[in-house]
Amino acid sequence: MRRSRFAAFAFAVTAALSAAPVLAPRAQTYRVVDLEALERAAEVSIADRIDTERARLAPGAPRLTGDAALKAIAHQRSYDMTHGAAFAHEDSEGRFAIADKVRARFGPYGTMGENIMMERDPARAFDAEAFARRAVQGWMNSEGHRENILSTAYDHSGVGVAIRGDYVYATQVFWGPPRRANTKANRHP
């Protein structure tokens, strides 16, 4: 008898288990995000927005010509900050962080400037246009950054954006040629 009860019990448990829904691991769908494409889209949008602000607020300022070397410097600065470099215009020795690289590209004379921006928001999906809008708006609301954007001394620029985890950094590097002395004003009659 014992055996049959056990068998009946085993049969009842087996029947109950087979009627129960089978729980399989939940399938995860991940959207593959091309971070480089998002960074490039933000860079283009920032540059366009800066051009718009310069045209509107400093019509006498030359249009900023995009420069591949300045873009590379700006992108490297943003990348370095995503990997632990200080969020500052100075490097660890207190020197202007971009100075040596800009001088290597353009020579020892001229004017250079830098705008940097950092944003952290773990809840927000990255939107290149919205980020560009916030970056330029933030720079325009800051006196020193605004001066860089509107300065007639600059005629070249490069923008670099780097994303890492919850952090996004933007850097804009400016350069302008050395000012030439007005030779007519220096002549004597």
PDB file of C-alpha atoms in Angstrom:
ATOM      1  CA  MET A   1       0.000   0.000   0.000  1.00  0.00           C
ATOM      2  CA  ARG A   2       2.678   2.392   0.833  1.00  0.00           C
ATOM      3  CA  ARG A   3       4.061   2.073  -2.553  1.00  0.00           C
ATOM      4  CA  SER A   4       0.826   3.002  -4.264  1.00  0.00           C
ATOM      5  CA  ARG A   5       0.313   6.067  -2.122  1.00  0.00           C
ATOM      6  CA  PHE A   6       3.752   7.206  -2.950  1.00  0.00           C
ATOM      7  CA  ALA A   7       3.085   6.559  -6.573  1.00  0.00           C
ATOM      8  CA  ALA A   8      -0.205   8.400  -6.384  1.00  0.00           C
ATOM      9  CA  PHE A   9       1.460  11.272  -4.595  1.00  0.00           C
ATOM     10  CA  ALA A  10       4.266  11.307  -7.124  1.00  0.00           C
ATOM     11  CA  PHE A  11       1.758  11.211  -9.938  1.00  0.00           C
ATOM     12  CA  ALA A  12      -0.250  14.090  -8.411  1.00  0.00           C
ATOM     13  CA  VAL A  13       2.899  16.198  -7.955  1.00  0.00           C
ATOM     14  CA  THR A  14       4.071  15.410 -11.474  1.00  0.00           C
ATOM     15  CA  ALA A  15       0.663  16.299 -12.875  1.00  0.00           C
ATOM     16  CA  ALA A  16       0.572  19.546 -10.914  1.00  0.00           C
ATOM     17  CA  LEU A  17       4.065  20.478 -12.054  1.00  0.00           C
ATOM     18  CA  SER A  18       3.322  19.734 -15.682  1.00  0.00           C
ATOM     19  CA  ALA A  19       0.213  21.943 -15.510  1.00  0.00           C
ATOM     20  CA  ALA A  20       2.169  24.819 -13.957  1.00  0.00           C
ATOM     21  CA  PRO A  21       3.593  27.383 -16.347  1.00  0.00           C
ATOM     22  CA  VAL A  22       7.212  26.905 -17.173  1.00  0.00           C
ATOM     23  CA  LEU A  23       9.275  29.881 -16.078  1.00  0.00           C
ATOM     24  CA  ALA A  24      12.069  30.525 -18.501  1.00  0.00           C
ATOM     25  CA  PRO A  25      14.672  33.242 -18.186  1.00  0.00           C
ATOM     26  CA  ARG A  26      13.235  36.502 -19.397  1.00  0.00           C
ATOM     27  CA  ALA A  27      14.609  37.575 -22.742  1.00  0.00           C
ATOM     28  CA  GLN A  28      16.459  40.892 -22.642  1.00  0.00           C
ATOM     29  CA  THR A  29      16.434  43.174 -25.614  1.00  0.00           C
ATOM     30  CA  TYR A  30      19.241  45.650 -25.787  1.00  0.00           C
ATOM     31  CA  ARG A  31      19.449  48.519 -28.158  1.00  0.00           C
ATOM     32  CA  VAL A  32      22.921  48.847 -29.551  1.00  0.00           C
ATOM     33  CA  VAL A  33      24.012  52.439 -29.224  1.00  0.00           C
ATOM     34  CA  ASP A  34      26.786  53.850 -31.349  1.00  0.00           C
ATOM     35  CA  LEU A  35      28.383  56.256 -28.875  1.00  0.00           C
ATOM     36  CA  GLU A  36      30.738  57.685 -31.477  1.00  0.00           C
ATOM     37  CA  ALA A  37      27.805  58.607 -33.705  1.00  0.00           C
ATOM     38  CA  LEU A  38      26.060  60.293 -30.764  1.00  0.00           C
ATOM     39  CA  GLU A  39      29.245  62.184 -29.874  1.00  0.00           C
ATOM     40  CA  ARG A  40      29.692  63.358 -33.484  1.00  0.00           C
ATOM     41  CA  ALA A  41      26.045  64.451 -33.710  1.00  0.00           C
ATOM     42  CA  ALA A  42      26.440  66.501 -30.518  1.00  0.00           C
ATOM     43  CA  GLU A  43      29.680  68.054 -31.831  1.00  0.00           C
ATOM     44  CA  VAL A  44      28.039  69.142 -35.082  1.00  0.00           C
ATOM     45  CA  SER A  45      25.039  70.542 -33.251  1.00  0.00           C
ATOM     46  CA  ILE A  46      27.222  72.485 -30.787  1.00  0.00           C
ATOM     47  CA  ALA A  47      29.277  73.979 -33.629  1.00  0.00           C
ATOM     48  CA  ASP A  48      26.100  74.978 -35.495  1.00  0.00           C
ATOM     49  CA  ARG A  49      24.590  76.571 -32.391  1.00  0.00           C
ATOM     50  CA  ILE A  50      27.825  78.485 -31.698  1.00  0.00           C
ATOM     51  CA  ASP A  51      27.806  79.797 -35.288  1.00  0.00           C
ATOM     52  CA  THR A  52      24.217  80.946 -34.813  1.00  0.00           C
ATOM     53  CA  GLU A  53      25.046  82.774 -31.566  1.00  0.00           C
ATOM     54  CA  ARG A  54      28.085  84.473 -33.117  1.00  0.00           C
ATOM     55  CA  ALA A  55      26.104  85.598 -36.163  1.00  0.00           C
ATOM     56  CA  ARG A  56      23.307  86.938 -33.976  1.00  0.00           C
ATOM     57  CA  LEU A  57      25.293  88.599 -31.189  1.00  0.00           C
ATOM     58  CA  ALA A  58      28.681  89.375 -32.786  1.00  0.00           C
ATOM     59  CA  PRO A  59      27.980  90.055 -36.462  1.00  0.00           C
ATOM     60  CA  GLY A  60      31.473  91.559 -36.900  1.00  0.00           C
ATOM     61  CA  ALA A  61      33.154  88.371 -35.705  1.00  0.00           C
ATOM     62  CA  PRO A  62      34.521  86.098 -38.411  1.00  0.00           C
ATOM     63  CA  ARG A  63      32.771  82.803 -38.940  1.00  0.00           C
ATOM     64  CA  LEU A  64      34.557  80.028 -37.074  1.00  0.00           C
ATOM     65  CA  THR A  65      36.248  77.657 -39.486  1.00  0.00           C
ATOM     66  CA  GLY A  66      36.175  74.077 -38.300  1.00  0.00           C
ATOM     67  CA  ASP A  67      39.677  72.723 -37.897  1.00  0.00           C
ATOM     68  CA  ALA A  68      40.417  68.992 -37.736  1.00  0.00           C
ATOM     69  CA  ALA A  69      43.406  69.449 -35.405  1.00  0.00           C
ATOM     70  CA  LEU A  70      41.398  71.602 -32.982  1.00  0.00           C
ATOM     71  CA  LYS A  71      38.571  69.067 -33.111  1.00  0.00           C
ATOM     72  CA  ALA A  72      41.030  66.286 -32.254  1.00  0.00           C
ATOM     73  CA  ILE A  73      42.427  68.346 -29.358  1.00  0.00           C
ATOM     74  CA  ALA A  74      38.913  69.101 -28.092  1.00  0.00           C
ATOM     75  CA  HIS A  75      37.850  65.476 -28.346  1.00  0.00           C
ATOM     76  CA  GLN A  76      40.996  64.315 -26.535  1.00  0.00           C
ATOM     77  CA  ARG A  77      40.331  66.834 -23.727  1.00  0.00           C
ATOM     78  CA  SER A  78      36.784  65.545 -23.294  1.00  0.00           C
ATOM     79  CA  TYR A  79      37.988  61.939 -23.451  1.00  0.00           C
ATOM     80  CA  ASP A  80      40.684  62.637 -20.857  1.00  0.00           C
ATOM     81  CA  MET A  81      38.106  64.120 -18.492  1.00  0.00           C
ATOM     82  CA  THR A  82      35.893  61.025 -18.867  1.00  0.00           C
ATOM     83  CA  HIS A  83      38.928  59.012 -17.780  1.00  0.00           C
ATOM     84  CA  GLY A  84      39.843  60.981 -14.672  1.00  0.00           C
ATOM     85  CA  ALA A  85      41.542  64.192 -15.806  1.00  0.00           C
ATOM     86  CA  ALA A  86      40.425  67.158 -13.751  1.00  0.00           C
ATOM     87  CA  PHE A  87      37.421  69.094 -14.969  1.00  0.00           C
ATOM     88  CA  ALA A  88      39.474  72.261 -15.234  1.00  0.00           C
ATOM     89  CA  HIS A  89      41.234  74.369 -17.836  1.00  0.00           C
ATOM     90  CA  GLU A  90      44.574  73.631 -16.180  1.00  0.00           C
ATOM     91  CA  ASP A  91      46.419  70.330 -16.232  1.00  0.00           C
ATOM     92  CA  SER A  92      47.904  68.658 -13.145  1.00  0.00           C
ATOM     93  CA  GLU A  93      50.908  71.036 -13.289  1.00  0.00           C
ATOM     94  CA  GLY A  94      48.704  74.143 -13.399  1.00  0.00           C
ATOM     95  CA  ARG A  95      49.339  74.904 -17.085  1.00  0.00           C
ATOM     96  CA  PHE A  96      46.664  75.675 -19.652  1.00  0.00           C
ATOM     97  CA  ALA A  97      45.861  72.109 -20.731  1.00  0.00           C
ATOM     98  CA  ILE A  98      45.480  72.704 -24.480  1.00  0.00           C
ATOM     99  CA  ALA A  99      48.317  75.205 -24.928  1.00  0.00           C
ATOM    100  CA  ASP A 100      51.104  72.881 -26.071  1.00  0.00           C
ATOM    101  CA  LYS A 101      48.908  71.015 -28.537  1.00  0.00           C
ATOM    102  CA  VAL A 102      47.480  74.204 -30.059  1.00  0.00           C
ATOM    103  CA  ARG A 103      50.953  75.753 -30.353  1.00  0.00           C
ATOM    104  CA  ALA A 104      52.239  72.577 -31.993  1.00  0.00           C
ATOM    105  CA  ARG A 105      49.524  72.972 -34.648  1.00  0.00           C
ATOM    106  CA  PHE A 106      49.509  76.757 -35.161  1.00  0.00           C
ATOM    107  CA  GLY A 107      52.866  77.973 -33.850  1.00  0.00           C
ATOM    108  CA  PRO A 108      53.775  80.059 -30.814  1.00  0.00           C
ATOM    109  CA  TYR A 109      51.727  83.122 -31.753  1.00  0.00           C
ATOM    110  CA  GLY A 110      48.001  83.663 -31.792  1.00  0.00           C
ATOM    111  CA  THR A 111      45.088  83.585 -29.411  1.00  0.00           C
ATOM    112  CA  MET A 112      43.525  80.470 -27.950  1.00  0.00           C
ATOM    113  CA  GLY A 113      40.619  79.698 -25.680  1.00  0.00           C
ATOM    114  CA  GLU A 114      38.661  76.779 -24.341  1.00  0.00           C
ATOM    115  CA  ASN A 115      35.129  76.117 -23.135  1.00  0.00           C
ATOM    116  CA  ILE A 116      34.406  72.922 -21.220  1.00  0.00           C
ATOM    117  CA  MET A 117      31.208  71.419 -19.903  1.00  0.00           C
ATOM    118  CA  MET A 118      30.286  68.309 -17.948  1.00  0.00           C
ATOM    119  CA  GLU A 119      26.898  66.734 -17.422  1.00  0.00           C
ATOM    120  CA  ARG A 120      25.897  63.711 -15.388  1.00  0.00           C
ATOM    121  CA  ASP A 121      22.447  62.242 -15.505  1.00  0.00           C
ATOM    122  CA  PRO A 122      22.066  58.503 -15.037  1.00  0.00           C
ATOM    123  CA  ALA A 123      18.322  58.533 -15.743  1.00  0.00           C
ATOM    124  CA  ARG A 124      18.369  60.313 -19.088  1.00  0.00           C
ATOM    125  CA  ALA A 125      18.995  58.615 -22.408  1.00  0.00           C
ATOM    126  CA  PHE A 126      21.524  60.693 -24.317  1.00  0.00           C
ATOM    127  CA  ASP A 127      19.960  63.081 -26.808  1.00  0.00           C
ATOM    128  CA  ALA A 128      22.649  64.833 -28.890  1.00  0.00           C
ATOM    129  CA  GLU A 129      20.459  67.823 -29.824  1.00  0.00           C
ATOM    130  CA  ALA A 130      19.246  68.408 -26.265  1.00  0.00           C
ATOM    131  CA  PHE A 131      22.787  68.067 -24.912  1.00  0.00           C
ATOM    132  CA  ALA A 132      24.107  70.562 -27.488  1.00  0.00           C
ATOM    133  CA  ARG A 133      21.354  73.012 -26.590  1.00  0.00           C
ATOM    134  CA  ARG A 134      22.175  72.765 -22.860  1.00  0.00           C
ATOM    135  CA  ALA A 135      25.933  73.063 -23.496  1.00  0.00           C
ATOM    136  CA  VAL A 136      25.682  76.195 -25.623  1.00  0.00           C
ATOM    137  CA  GLN A 137      23.030  77.728 -23.382  1.00  0.00           C
ATOM    138  CA  GLY A 138      25.212  77.100 -20.326  1.00  0.00           C
ATOM    139  CA  TRP A 139      28.240  78.644 -22.019  1.00  0.00           C
ATOM    140  CA  MET A 140      26.227  81.642 -23.179  1.00  0.00           C
ATOM    141  CA  ASN A 141      25.028  82.185 -19.592  1.00  0.00           C
ATOM    142  CA  SER A 142      28.625  82.232 -18.307  1.00  0.00           C
ATOM    143  CA  GLU A 143      30.565  85.454 -18.844  1.00  0.00           C
ATOM    144  CA  GLY A 144      33.950  83.915 -19.646  1.00  0.00           C
ATOM    145  CA  HIS A 145      32.558  81.208 -21.917  1.00  0.00           C
ATOM    146  CA  ARG A 146      30.348  83.739 -23.679  1.00  0.00           C
ATOM    147  CA  GLU A 147      33.388  85.964 -24.277  1.00  0.00           C
ATOM    148  CA  ASN A 148      35.151  83.064 -25.984  1.00  0.00           C
ATOM    149  CA  ILE A 149      32.140  82.354 -28.180  1.00  0.00           C
ATOM    150  CA  LEU A 150      31.693  85.975 -29.265  1.00  0.00           C
ATOM    151  CA  SER A 151      35.359  87.013 -29.473  1.00  0.00           C
ATOM    152  CA  THR A 152      36.480  88.501 -32.776  1.00  0.00           C
ATOM    153  CA  ALA A 153      39.990  87.236 -31.995  1.00  0.00           C
ATOM    154  CA  TYR A 154      39.031  83.661 -32.923  1.00  0.00           C
ATOM    155  CA  ASP A 155      38.462  82.370 -36.433  1.00  0.00           C
ATOM    156  CA  HIS A 156      39.064  78.607 -35.984  1.00  0.00           C
ATOM    157  CA  SER A 157      37.377  76.137 -33.679  1.00  0.00           C
ATOM    158  CA  GLY A 158      37.005  72.477 -32.884  1.00  0.00           C
ATOM    159  CA  VAL A 159      34.393  70.747 -30.734  1.00  0.00           C
ATOM    160  CA  GLY A 160      34.851  67.401 -28.995  1.00  0.00           C
ATOM    161  CA  VAL A 161      32.295  65.387 -27.009  1.00  0.00           C
ATOM    162  CA  ALA A 162      33.003  62.209 -25.048  1.00  0.00           C
ATOM    163  CA  ILE A 163      30.491  59.947 -23.326  1.00  0.00           C
ATOM    164  CA  ARG A 164      31.363  57.442 -20.640  1.00  0.00           C
ATOM    165  CA  GLY A 165      28.739  55.850 -18.454  1.00  0.00           C
ATOM    166  CA  ASP A 166      26.579  58.576 -16.914  1.00  0.00           C
ATOM    167  CA  TYR A 167      29.032  61.347 -17.811  1.00  0.00           C
ATOM    168  CA  VAL A 168      29.208  63.491 -20.921  1.00  0.00           C
ATOM    169  CA  TYR A 169      31.915  66.093 -21.490  1.00  0.00           C
ATOM    170  CA  ALA A 170      32.069  68.754 -24.167  1.00  0.00           C
ATOM    171  CA  THR A 171      35.085  70.864 -25.065  1.00  0.00           C
ATOM    172  CA  GLN A 172      35.360  73.670 -27.582  1.00  0.00           C
ATOM    173  CA  VAL A 173      38.836  74.908 -28.488  1.00  0.00           C
ATOM    174  CA  PHE A 174      39.256  78.301 -30.175  1.00  0.00           C
ATOM    175  CA  TRP A 175      42.212  79.752 -32.058  1.00  0.00           C
ATOM    176  CA  GLY A 176      42.869  83.031 -33.797  1.00  0.00           C
ATOM    177  CA  PRO A 177      45.896  84.341 -35.684  1.00  0.00           C
ATOM    178  CA  PRO A 178      48.243  86.887 -34.159  1.00  0.00           C
ATOM    179  CA  ARG A 179      46.970  90.432 -34.422  1.00  0.00           C
ATOM    180  CA  ARG A 180      48.818  92.482 -36.997  1.00  0.00           C
ATOM    181  CA  ALA A 181      49.883  96.002 -36.201  1.00  0.00           C
ATOM    182  CA  ASN A 182      48.302  98.672 -38.335  1.00  0.00           C
ATOM    183  CA  THR A 183      51.304  99.756 -40.405  1.00  0.00           C
ATOM    184  CA  LYS A 184      49.580 102.926 -41.708  1.00  0.00           C
ATOM    185  CA  ALA A 185      49.037 104.183 -38.179  1.00  0.00           C
ATOM    186  CA  ASN A 186      52.711 103.611 -37.381  1.00  0.00           C
ATOM    187  CA  ARG A 187      54.016 105.688 -40.322  1.00  0.00           C
ATOM    188  CA  HIS A 188      55.177 109.204 -39.796  1.00  0.00           C
ATOM    189  CA  PRO A 189      54.218 111.910 -42.320  1.00  0.00           C
TER     190      PRO A 189
END
